[in-house]
PDB file of C-alpha atoms in Angstrom:
ATOM      1  CA  ALA A  18       1.236 -13.620 -10.667  1.00 75.00           C
ATOM      2  CA  GLN A  19      -0.194 -10.185 -11.072  1.00 82.00           C
ATOM      3  CA  THR A  20       2.044  -7.299 -12.083  1.00 92.00           C
ATOM      4  CA  VAL A  21       1.366  -3.581 -12.112  1.00 97.00           C
ATOM      5  CA  THR A  22       3.299  -1.201 -14.350  1.00 97.00           C
ATOM      6  CA  GLN A  23       3.535   2.542 -13.986  1.00 97.00           C
ATOM      7  CA  SER A  24       5.533   3.755 -16.959  1.00 96.00           C
ATOM      8  CA  GLN A  25       6.047   7.344 -15.790  1.00 97.00           C
ATOM      9  CA  PRO A  26       8.583   7.525 -12.947  1.00 96.00           C
ATOM     10  CA  GLU A  27       8.167  11.301 -12.676  1.00 97.00           C
ATOM     11  CA  MET A  28       5.714  13.907 -13.894  1.00 97.00           C
ATOM     12  CA  SER A  29       5.113  17.567 -13.288  1.00 97.00           C
ATOM     13  CA  VAL A  30       2.122  19.815 -13.829  1.00 98.00           C
ATOM     14  CA  GLN A  31       1.281  23.461 -13.321  1.00 98.00           C
ATOM     15  CA  GLU A  32      -1.126  24.367 -10.583  1.00 98.00           C
ATOM     16  CA  ALA A  33      -4.779  24.352 -11.773  1.00 97.00           C
ATOM     17  CA  GLU A  34      -3.996  22.190 -14.793  1.00 98.00           C
ATOM     18  CA  THR A  35      -4.972  18.586 -15.458  1.00 98.00           C
ATOM     19  CA  VAL A  36      -2.612  15.629 -15.396  1.00 98.00           C
ATOM     20  CA  THR A  37      -3.064  11.937 -16.148  1.00 98.00           C
ATOM     21  CA  LEU A  38      -1.006   9.172 -14.559  1.00 98.00           C
ATOM     22  CA  SER A  39      -0.809   5.853 -16.380  1.00 98.00           C
ATOM     23  CA  CYS A  40      -1.118   2.352 -14.991  1.00 98.00           C
ATOM     24  CA  THR A  41      -1.366  -1.014 -16.692  1.00 98.00           C
ATOM     25  CA  TYR A  42      -1.649  -4.408 -15.072  1.00 97.00           C
ATOM     26  CA  ASP A  43      -1.397  -8.019 -16.029  1.00 95.00           C
ATOM     27  CA  THR A  44      -3.775 -10.630 -14.665  1.00 91.00           C
ATOM     28  CA  SER A  45      -5.779 -13.660 -15.723  1.00 89.00           C
ATOM     29  CA  GLU A  46      -8.398 -12.937 -13.060  1.00 86.00           C
ATOM     30  CA  ASN A  47     -11.855 -11.664 -13.949  1.00 85.00           C
ATOM     31  CA  ASN A  48     -12.834 -10.293 -10.550  1.00 85.00           C
ATOM     32  CA  TYR A  49     -10.469  -7.813  -8.990  1.00 90.00           C
ATOM     33  CA  TYR A  50     -10.121  -4.329  -7.587  1.00 93.00           C
ATOM     34  CA  LEU A  51      -7.853  -1.470  -8.491  1.00 95.00           C
ATOM     35  CA  PHE A  52      -6.666   1.368  -6.307  1.00 96.00           C
ATOM     36  CA  TRP A  53      -4.688   4.553  -6.475  1.00 98.00           C
ATOM     37  CA  TYR A  54      -2.824   5.476  -3.314  1.00 97.00           C
ATOM     38  CA  LYS A  55      -1.038   8.748  -2.675  1.00 97.00           C
ATOM     39  CA  GLN A  56       2.104   9.087  -0.555  1.00 97.00           C
ATOM     40  CA  PRO A  57       3.013  12.715   0.199  1.00 96.00           C
ATOM     41  CA  PRO A  58       6.380  13.643   1.711  1.00 92.00           C
ATOM     42  CA  SER A  59       4.899  12.887   5.140  1.00 92.00           C
ATOM     43  CA  ARG A  60       5.150   9.196   4.119  1.00 93.00           C
ATOM     44  CA  GLN A  61       1.514   8.459   4.988  1.00 94.00           C
ATOM     45  CA  MET A  62      -0.269   6.207   2.465  1.00 95.00           C
ATOM     46  CA  ILE A  63      -3.657   7.666   1.572  1.00 95.00           C
ATOM     47  CA  LEU A  64      -6.322   6.062  -0.589  1.00 95.00           C
ATOM     48  CA  VAL A  65      -7.267   8.286  -3.527  1.00 97.00           C
ATOM     49  CA  ILE A  66      -9.746   6.149  -5.432  1.00 96.00           C
ATOM     50  CA  ARG A  67     -10.979   2.568  -5.802  1.00 95.00           C
ATOM     51  CA  GLN A  68     -12.489   0.735  -8.789  1.00 95.00           C
ATOM     52  CA  GLU A  69     -14.252  -2.610  -8.920  1.00 92.00           C
ATOM     53  CA  ALA A  70     -13.484  -4.500 -12.129  1.00 91.00           C
ATOM     54  CA  TYR A  71     -17.082  -5.619 -12.567  1.00 89.00           C
ATOM     55  CA  LYS A  72     -18.275  -2.024 -12.718  1.00 89.00           C
ATOM     56  CA  GLN A  73     -18.101  -0.399 -16.124  1.00 86.00           C
ATOM     57  CA  GLN A  74     -18.615   3.075 -14.721  1.00 92.00           C
ATOM     58  CA  ASN A  75     -15.391   4.891 -13.959  1.00 94.00           C
ATOM     59  CA  ALA A  76     -14.901   5.886 -10.327  1.00 94.00           C
ATOM     60  CA  THR A  77     -14.659   9.566  -9.401  1.00 94.00           C
ATOM     61  CA  GLU A  78     -13.760  11.337  -6.170  1.00 94.00           C
ATOM     62  CA  ASN A  79     -13.990  15.098  -6.447  1.00 95.00           C
ATOM     63  CA  ARG A  80     -11.040  16.203  -8.610  1.00 97.00           C
ATOM     64  CA  PHE A  81      -9.820  12.630  -9.081  1.00 98.00           C
ATOM     65  CA  SER A  82     -11.211  10.283 -11.690  1.00 97.00           C
ATOM     66  CA  VAL A  83     -10.073   7.129 -13.406  1.00 97.00           C
ATOM     67  CA  ASN A  84     -10.223   5.800 -16.931  1.00 97.00           C
ATOM     68  CA  PHE A  85     -10.674   2.066 -16.494  1.00 96.00           C
ATOM     69  CA  GLN A  86     -10.266   0.007 -19.663  1.00 96.00           C
ATOM     70  CA  LYS A  87     -10.717  -3.626 -18.625  1.00 94.00           C
ATOM     71  CA  ALA A  88      -9.956  -5.178 -21.995  1.00 94.00           C
ATOM     72  CA  ALA A  89      -6.778  -3.156 -22.299  1.00 95.00           C
ATOM     73  CA  LYS A  90      -5.929  -3.731 -18.606  1.00 96.00           C
ATOM     74  CA  SER A  91      -5.418  -0.037 -18.146  1.00 97.00           C
ATOM     75  CA  PHE A  92      -6.292   2.112 -15.124  1.00 97.00           C
ATOM     76  CA  SER A  93      -5.194   5.727 -15.446  1.00 98.00           C
ATOM     77  CA  LEU A  94      -5.743   8.468 -12.872  1.00 98.00           C
ATOM     78  CA  LYS A  95      -6.774  11.952 -13.902  1.00 98.00           C
ATOM     79  CA  ILE A  96      -6.261  14.832 -11.517  1.00 98.00           C
ATOM     80  CA  SER A  97      -8.152  17.978 -12.442  1.00 98.00           C
ATOM     81  CA  ASP A  98      -7.428  21.471 -11.164  1.00 98.00           C
ATOM     82  CA  SER A  99      -4.115  20.312  -9.673  1.00 98.00           C
ATOM     83  CA  GLN A 100      -3.209  21.763  -6.302  1.00 97.00           C
ATOM     84  CA  LEU A 101       0.147  22.120  -4.580  1.00 97.00           C
ATOM     85  CA  GLY A 102      -1.016  19.584  -2.014  1.00 96.00           C
ATOM     86  CA  ASP A 103      -1.296  16.967  -4.744  1.00 97.00           C
ATOM     87  CA  THR A 104       2.500  16.775  -4.871  1.00 97.00           C
ATOM     88  CA  ALA A 105       3.237  13.179  -3.885  1.00 98.00           C
ATOM     89  CA  MET A 106       4.155   9.706  -5.051  1.00 98.00           C
ATOM     90  CA  TYR A 107       1.163   7.986  -6.597  1.00 98.00           C
ATOM     91  CA  PHE A 108       0.904   4.213  -6.511  1.00 98.00           C
ATOM     92  CA  CYS A 109      -1.397   2.112  -8.604  1.00 98.00           C
ATOM     93  CA  ALA A 110      -2.358  -1.151  -6.895  1.00 97.00           C
ATOM     94  CA  PHE A 111      -4.150  -4.369  -7.809  1.00 95.00           C
ATOM     95  CA  MET A 112      -6.129  -6.636  -5.492  1.00 91.00           C
ATOM     96  CA  LYS A 113      -7.727  -9.886  -6.568  1.00 82.00           C
ATOM     97  CA  LEU A 114     -10.892 -11.242  -5.048  1.00 72.00           C
ATOM     98  CA  THR A 115     -10.382 -14.500  -3.180  1.00 66.00           C
ATOM     99  CA  GLN A 116     -12.229 -16.531  -0.600  1.00 63.00           C
ATOM    100  CA  GLY A 117      -9.256 -16.588   1.690  1.00 59.00           C
ATOM    101  CA  GLY A 118     -10.014 -13.428   3.628  1.00 56.00           C
ATOM    102  CA  SER A 119      -6.815 -11.461   3.425  1.00 59.00           C
ATOM    103  CA  GLU A 120      -6.418  -9.528   0.227  1.00 76.00           C
ATOM    104  CA  LYS A 121      -2.938  -8.344  -0.585  1.00 83.00           C
ATOM    105  CA  LEU A 122      -2.227  -5.249  -2.606  1.00 89.00           C
ATOM    106  CA  VAL A 123       0.230  -5.566  -5.479  1.00 93.00           C
ATOM    107  CA  PHE A 124       1.748  -2.154  -6.132  1.00 96.00           C
ATOM    108  CA  GLY A 125       3.320  -0.511  -9.132  1.00 97.00           C
ATOM    109  CA  LYS A 126       6.636   1.276  -8.712  1.00 96.00           C
ATOM    110  CA  GLY A 127       4.979   4.653  -8.375  1.00 97.00           C
ATOM    111  CA  THR A 128       4.905   7.977 -10.191  1.00 98.00           C
ATOM    112  CA  LYS A 129       6.368  11.016  -8.494  1.00 97.00           C
ATOM    113  CA  LEU A 130       4.080  13.965  -9.251  1.00 98.00           C
ATOM    114  CA  THR A 131       5.193  17.535  -8.671  1.00 98.00           C
ATOM    115  CA  VAL A 132       2.685  20.367  -8.872  1.00 98.00           C
ATOM    116  CA  ASN A 133       4.404  23.642  -9.677  1.00 97.00           C
ATOM    117  CA  PRO A 134       3.043  27.038  -8.620  1.00 96.00           C
TER     118      PRO A 134
ATOM    119  CA  ASP B  24      -7.642   9.413  17.287  1.00 66.00           C
ATOM    120  CA  THR B  25      -5.019   7.553  15.300  1.00 71.00           C
ATOM    121  CA  ALA B  26      -6.571   4.715  13.301  1.00 93.00           C
ATOM    122  CA  VAL B  27      -3.431   2.651  12.700  1.00 97.00           C
ATOM    123  CA  SER B  28      -0.409   3.422  14.838  1.00 96.00           C
ATOM    124  CA  GLN B  29       3.108   2.065  14.743  1.00 97.00           C
ATOM    125  CA  THR B  30       5.938   2.316  17.217  1.00 97.00           C
ATOM    126  CA  PRO B  31       8.608   3.357  16.865  1.00 97.00           C
ATOM    127  CA  LYS B  32       8.492   5.713  13.862  1.00 96.00           C
ATOM    128  CA  TYR B  33      12.254   5.609  13.512  1.00 97.00           C
ATOM    129  CA  LEU B  34      14.630   2.842  14.457  1.00 97.00           C
ATOM    130  CA  VAL B  35      18.398   2.910  14.041  1.00 98.00           C
ATOM    131  CA  THR B  36      20.295  -0.199  15.027  1.00 97.00           C
ATOM    132  CA  GLN B  37      23.402  -2.187  14.254  1.00 97.00           C
ATOM    133  CA  MET B  38      23.789  -5.315  12.198  1.00 97.00           C
ATOM    134  CA  GLY B  39      23.144  -8.485  14.117  1.00 97.00           C
ATOM    135  CA  ASN B  40      20.697  -6.962  16.588  1.00 97.00           C
ATOM    136  CA  ASP B  41      17.122  -8.089  17.145  1.00 97.00           C
ATOM    137  CA  LYS B  42      14.323  -5.526  17.025  1.00 97.00           C
ATOM    138  CA  SER B  43      10.550  -5.329  17.103  1.00 98.00           C
ATOM    139  CA  ILE B  44       8.011  -2.986  15.554  1.00 98.00           C
ATOM    140  CA  LYS B  45       4.556  -2.745  17.050  1.00 98.00           C
ATOM    141  CA  CYS B  46       1.292  -1.988  15.296  1.00 97.00           C
ATOM    142  CA  GLU B  47      -2.153  -1.307  16.692  1.00 97.00           C
ATOM    143  CA  GLN B  48      -5.437  -0.454  14.987  1.00 97.00           C
ATOM    144  CA  ASN B  49      -8.588   0.905  16.624  1.00 96.00           C
ATOM    145  CA  LEU B  50     -10.839   0.510  13.583  1.00 95.00           C
ATOM    146  CA  GLY B  51     -12.271  -2.854  14.578  1.00 94.00           C
ATOM    147  CA  HIS B  52     -10.811  -4.483  11.466  1.00 93.00           C
ATOM    148  CA  ASP B  53     -10.305  -8.222  11.188  1.00 88.00           C
ATOM    149  CA  THR B  54      -7.256  -8.192   8.955  1.00 91.00           C
ATOM    150  CA  MET B  55      -3.805  -6.680   9.374  1.00 93.00           C
ATOM    151  CA  TYR B  56      -0.790  -6.548   7.107  1.00 94.00           C
ATOM    152  CA  TRP B  57       2.905  -5.771   6.995  1.00 96.00           C
ATOM    153  CA  TYR B  58       4.375  -4.157   3.883  1.00 96.00           C
ATOM    154  CA  LYS B  59       7.998  -3.246   3.176  1.00 97.00           C
ATOM    155  CA  GLN B  60       8.938  -0.148   1.164  1.00 97.00           C
ATOM    156  CA  ASP B  61      12.501  -0.239  -0.103  1.00 95.00           C
ATOM    157  CA  SER B  62      14.841   2.626  -0.910  1.00 93.00           C
ATOM    158  CA  LYS B  63      13.327   2.936  -4.411  1.00 93.00           C
ATOM    159  CA  LYS B  64       9.869   3.364  -2.859  1.00 93.00           C
ATOM    160  CA  PHE B  65       8.688  -0.066  -4.021  1.00 94.00           C
ATOM    161  CA  LEU B  66       6.012  -1.497  -1.713  1.00 95.00           C
ATOM    162  CA  LYS B  67       5.628  -5.235  -1.230  1.00 94.00           C
ATOM    163  CA  ILE B  68       3.435  -7.322   1.022  1.00 93.00           C
ATOM    164  CA  MET B  69       5.214  -9.374   3.662  1.00 94.00           C
ATOM    165  CA  PHE B  70       2.496 -10.879   5.854  1.00 91.00           C
ATOM    166  CA  SER B  71      -1.176 -10.681   6.638  1.00 89.00           C
ATOM    167  CA  TYR B  72      -3.246 -11.922   9.538  1.00 88.00           C
ATOM    168  CA  ASN B  73      -6.978 -12.447   9.716  1.00 85.00           C
ATOM    169  CA  ASN B  74      -8.351 -12.743  13.251  1.00 81.00           C
ATOM    170  CA  LYS B  75      -4.912 -13.648  14.600  1.00 81.00           C
ATOM    171  CA  GLU B  76      -4.390 -16.329  11.946  1.00 84.00           C
ATOM    172  CA  LEU B  77      -1.506 -16.032   9.463  1.00 85.00           C
ATOM    173  CA  ILE B  78      -3.000 -15.922   5.964  1.00 82.00           C
ATOM    174  CA  ILE B  79      -0.320 -14.494   3.709  1.00 81.00           C
ATOM    175  CA  ASN B  80       3.370 -15.217   4.116  1.00 82.00           C
ATOM    176  CA  GLU B  81       5.310 -13.968   1.136  1.00 84.00           C
ATOM    177  CA  THR B  82       8.880 -14.933   0.412  1.00 79.00           C
ATOM    178  CA  VAL B  83      10.391 -13.313   3.463  1.00 89.00           C
ATOM    179  CA  PRO B  84      13.501 -14.529   5.324  1.00 91.00           C
ATOM    180  CA  ASN B  85      12.563 -16.473   8.426  1.00 92.00           C
ATOM    181  CA  ARG B  86      14.444 -13.874  10.456  1.00 96.00           C
ATOM    182  CA  PHE B  87      11.165 -11.959  10.188  1.00 96.00           C
ATOM    183  CA  SER B  88       8.439 -13.244  12.476  1.00 94.00           C
ATOM    184  CA  PRO B  89       5.041 -11.603  12.824  1.00 93.00           C
ATOM    185  CA  LYS B  90       2.951 -12.078  15.931  1.00 93.00           C
ATOM    186  CA  SER B  91      -0.674 -11.174  16.488  1.00 92.00           C
ATOM    187  CA  PRO B  92      -1.700 -11.327  20.164  1.00 91.00           C
ATOM    188  CA  ASP B  93      -5.208 -10.171  19.262  1.00 91.00           C
ATOM    189  CA  LYS B  94      -6.908  -8.858  16.173  1.00 89.00           C
ATOM    190  CA  ALA B  95      -6.098  -5.242  17.026  1.00 94.00           C
ATOM    191  CA  HIS B  96      -2.350  -5.816  17.207  1.00 95.00           C
ATOM    192  CA  LEU B  97       0.247  -7.135  14.780  1.00 95.00           C
ATOM    193  CA  ASN B  98       3.907  -6.952  15.717  1.00 96.00           C
ATOM    194  CA  LEU B  99       6.941  -7.644  13.588  1.00 97.00           C
ATOM    195  CA  HIS B 100      10.073  -9.092  15.123  1.00 97.00           C
ATOM    196  CA  ILE B 101      13.311  -9.163  13.165  1.00 97.00           C
ATOM    197  CA  ASN B 102      16.287 -11.263  14.244  1.00 97.00           C
ATOM    198  CA  SER B 103      19.917 -10.802  13.240  1.00 97.00           C
ATOM    199  CA  LEU B 104      19.339  -7.578  11.352  1.00 97.00           C
ATOM    200  CA  GLU B 105      21.172  -7.091   8.061  1.00 97.00           C
ATOM    201  CA  LEU B 106      22.013  -3.965   6.060  1.00 96.00           C
ATOM    202  CA  GLY B 107      19.441  -4.992   3.424  1.00 95.00           C
ATOM    203  CA  ASP B 108      16.675  -4.844   6.007  1.00 96.00           C
ATOM    204  CA  SER B 109      16.900  -1.046   5.983  1.00 97.00           C
ATOM    205  CA  ALA B 110      13.537   0.133   4.689  1.00 97.00           C
ATOM    206  CA  VAL B 111      10.242   1.651   5.736  1.00 97.00           C
ATOM    207  CA  TYR B 112       7.850  -0.904   7.191  1.00 98.00           C
ATOM    208  CA  PHE B 113       4.140  -0.187   6.974  1.00 97.00           C
ATOM    209  CA  CYS B 114       1.401  -1.810   8.947  1.00 97.00           C
ATOM    210  CA  ALA B 115      -2.116  -1.738   7.479  1.00 96.00           C
ATOM    211  CA  SER B 116      -5.553  -2.994   8.380  1.00 94.00           C
ATOM    212  CA  SER B 117      -8.842  -3.580   6.613  1.00 92.00           C
ATOM    213  CA  GLN B 118     -12.213  -5.182   6.942  1.00 88.00           C
ATOM    214  CA  TYR B 119     -12.466  -8.778   5.764  1.00 78.00           C
ATOM    215  CA  GLY B 120     -12.479  -8.748   1.951  1.00 77.00           C
ATOM    216  CA  PRO B 121     -11.415  -6.436  -0.874  1.00 79.00           C
ATOM    217  CA  TYR B 122     -11.733  -3.177   0.964  1.00 84.00           C
ATOM    218  CA  GLU B 123      -9.563  -0.167   1.521  1.00 88.00           C
ATOM    219  CA  GLN B 124      -6.478  -0.870   3.541  1.00 92.00           C
ATOM    220  CA  TYR B 125      -5.664   1.791   6.107  1.00 95.00           C
ATOM    221  CA  PHE B 126      -1.967   2.322   6.558  1.00 96.00           C
ATOM    222  CA  GLY B 127       0.011   3.306   9.599  1.00 96.00           C
ATOM    223  CA  PRO B 128       2.612   6.100   9.442  1.00 96.00           C
ATOM    224  CA  GLY B 129       5.443   3.678   8.749  1.00 97.00           C
ATOM    225  CA  THR B 130       8.608   2.791  10.655  1.00 97.00           C
ATOM    226  CA  ARG B 131      11.870   3.787   9.060  1.00 97.00           C
ATOM    227  CA  LEU B 132      14.421   1.121   9.989  1.00 98.00           C
ATOM    228  CA  THR B 133      18.077   1.897   9.417  1.00 98.00           C
ATOM    229  CA  VAL B 134      20.619  -0.836   9.954  1.00 97.00           C
ATOM    230  CA  THR B 135      24.233   0.337  10.254  1.00 97.00           C
TER     231      THR B 135
END
């Protein structure tokens, strides 16, 4: 079974600075997908970024980028120029590629990020 | 327009009651899911349906029964509610395959 570990339960950063959230995972699969989801106080789950394991290039979305190290099974999220609206729980998630159709997300326990003014 | 909607958003009920949570998506997706988020914010898959067919059924008490009348709807019925069922329940949907899952706003269930 796949497991996802987020070793930082809480982090804080000053507005406009850069912060990196860690995520490691355990799997014997070769084809899979990794995600970072954000959950602000509103409770809504919002996709931040997605990475395909077969792609060596790290995914980026504006101020959000990942450092994907497949051999090390590491998938960290870097947030540049942090904004107050980035305050949220951040969940790392793993999805394996199957032929079955439905693809479940396996989540880490989350990192609570606070951006301070 | 809301992509994935859930009703109700809040549900307070007593132990032993039976309750349902409804979910609808207007994204044209084939696959829908139920996730449970516990008091420590941990999210875990419960069920998934693909075109009205049950695909994933994790280790969930059989008091929980999902029903999909059509591919745009996935409801969750819970019998004989227990204190430990208190949680936030999220519905999600996606296209067939390893694509982004779009989540509903969640239903906070409180069992007293």
